[in-house]
Amino acid sequence: MIPENLRYSRDHEWLTEGSPATVGVTAFAADALGDVVFVELPEPGTLVKAGDPCGEIESTKSVSEVYAPADGEITEVNVTLSDEPGLINTDPYGAGWLFKLRVTGDPELLDAAGYTALVS
Amino acid sequence: MRRTALFDTHSRLGAAFTDFAGWSMPLRYGSDLAEHHTVRDGAGLFDLSHMGRIRVSGDPAFLDWALVGRMSAVKVGRAKYTMLCHTNGGVLDDLVVYRLAEREFMVVANAANAAVVRAMLGEHSNGYDVRVDEQPGVLIAVQGPMSLDVLGTGADLPYYGIRPDRLDGREVLLARTGYTGEDGFEIYCSAGDAPAIWEWAAARGARPCGLACRDTLRLEAGMPLYGHELSVRSTPFHAGLGRVVALDKPDFVGAAALRSVAAAGPETLLAGLVTEGRRAPRAGYRVLHEGTDVGVVTSGALSPTLGHPVAMAQVTAALAEPGTKLAVDIRGTRVDAEVVALPFYRRAR
């Protein structure tokens, strides 16, 4: 259920290997949020530090911040989410991705086993 | 954590559970939006067994004294929405009271307030020939325009009516009440019968729905939720529900305070707000008028049915008129809001 080939933040986000890395929220986080109805994402070109709030995900019940999982520059955002925010629920590791991040430095991230331990 | 008689049923259905007033209750079974839409255009099935049920047997004059409504005027087989207030006029709970017989009433309280309601009714019963008892059992709701088709009975039951009936051969109390803004029924049955009645209703087309959609449904319908639109710090008049207070009763708990608020008018009032965009005002957010704080949001969400944000807010009374332009501070951004009449959503009849 938790993909082996991704890296994870303690804020329940996943990143692909390499740079720019694709970033999204995990299925665990998406399930906890409930149906996502609105997503606000940073502008491409935004420089972020790991842990910075850089967007919002709203479900019917709550609002959650999106945190940058690593230092870097936002290179692209998933514009499809403005019309179809529910992709975060239905395909969190695929079409529901949030943004792409040109990672600088060496971020502190978990592997799949580490993230599995975090959420179990 | 307390579990209802349907806990195993919910677990088998894969429900996500939430702690609600000490009860482990289904929050959603899958998509809360899909569950919401099912209640608007089909039939939803809810476990509401966490709600408090209190049996009051004896002199009907007791409830006229203890509650703000005139309960002795309710006919047998009918129900009334009412409130229990503190002597200072503050709302201790909002209630639905069913009259089951001349001297038998069932009081349905919010889960979080059930113990308080029972204790206060006990306290107020001094000097009256009544008994106040907890009523065991299960409460299942079937809500939505297809509810009648699911149940196959109840067409002749009026809104806010209740009667003994049989569902799948099992004895129940069937009430035409609800908290969703749709036609629907509430079923009071024994814990032993509950799983079978649930399965029967589901097999007849009612979709299991959790508390997440119950909240967006009641918000669209402009119905107050205790702890949000109602609290002990404000009176029914502040919530725009002064009509439930029978001021012409000789005396009742909270009468003096409520008469004084009714005469002077409340300083703040509950208002419906709509905003542009998709970011919803949420409970606790500030409401502004020309840059000045004039109130606070009590509930808000992006309305699944209407497609735009809706909210209720307690605002300065003079600014609660529909058409008034206000603003809400949504996490640091001022978003224009307009006061609208409640409810936001009204079903087609």
Tab-separated table of C-alpha atoms in Angstrom, chain A residues 30-40 56 58-63 65 82-83 85 89, chain B residues 16 27-28 30-34 211-212 215-216 278-280 282 285 300-302 304 330-331:
chain	number	residue	atom	x	y	z
A	30	ALA	CA	-5.611	11.640	2.000
A	31	ASP	CA	-7.813	9.159	3.865
A	32	ALA	CA	-7.485	11.139	7.074
A	33	LEU	CA	-8.472	14.377	5.319
A	34	GLY	CA	-11.648	13.054	3.767
A	35	ASP	CA	-12.797	14.338	0.403
A	36	VAL	CA	-10.551	17.168	-0.749
A	37	VAL	CA	-12.558	20.093	-2.147
A	38	PHE	CA	-9.921	22.794	-2.624
A	39	VAL	CA	-6.169	22.946	-3.073
A	40	GLU	CA	-3.961	26.013	-3.004
A	56	GLU	CA	-3.384	24.364	1.687
A	58	GLU	CA	-9.206	21.765	2.303
A	59	SER	CA	-11.618	18.928	2.832
A	60	THR	CA	-15.256	19.426	3.722
A	61	LYS	CA	-14.319	19.249	7.389
A	62	SER	CA	-10.881	20.767	7.741
A	63	VAL	CA	-7.968	22.718	6.352
A	65	GLU	CA	-1.240	23.062	5.368
A	82	SER	CA	-8.008	23.229	-9.206
A	83	ASP	CA	-10.822	21.542	-11.142
A	85	PRO	CA	-9.113	18.286	-6.161
A	89	ASN	CA	-8.220	11.012	-2.717
B	16	ALA	CA	-13.436	5.467	9.350
B	27	LEU	CA	-17.166	9.462	10.260
B	28	ARG	CA	-17.488	8.142	6.702
B	30	GLY	CA	-15.896	5.982	1.749
B	31	SER	CA	-16.360	9.387	0.186
B	32	ASP	CA	-18.119	11.876	2.467
B	33	LEU	CA	-19.121	13.936	-0.584
B	34	ALA	CA	-20.753	10.922	-2.211
B	211	LEU	CA	-21.176	11.965	10.661
B	212	ALA	CA	-18.992	13.981	8.245
B	215	ASP	CA	-22.577	18.020	9.374
B	216	THR	CA	-22.509	19.444	5.825
B	278	ARG	CA	-13.778	27.898	-2.776
B	279	ARG	CA	-12.055	28.625	0.544
B	280	ALA	CA	-14.660	28.194	3.242
B	282	ARG	CA	-14.505	27.958	9.330
B	285	TYR	CA	-12.850	32.877	11.971
B	300	GLY	CA	-18.691	26.777	7.600
B	301	ALA	CA	-17.881	24.546	4.673
B	302	LEU	CA	-17.780	24.468	0.924
B	304	PRO	CA	-21.334	20.159	-1.636
B	330	ILE	CA	-9.812	33.379	6.160
B	331	ARG	CA	-6.382	32.626	7.589
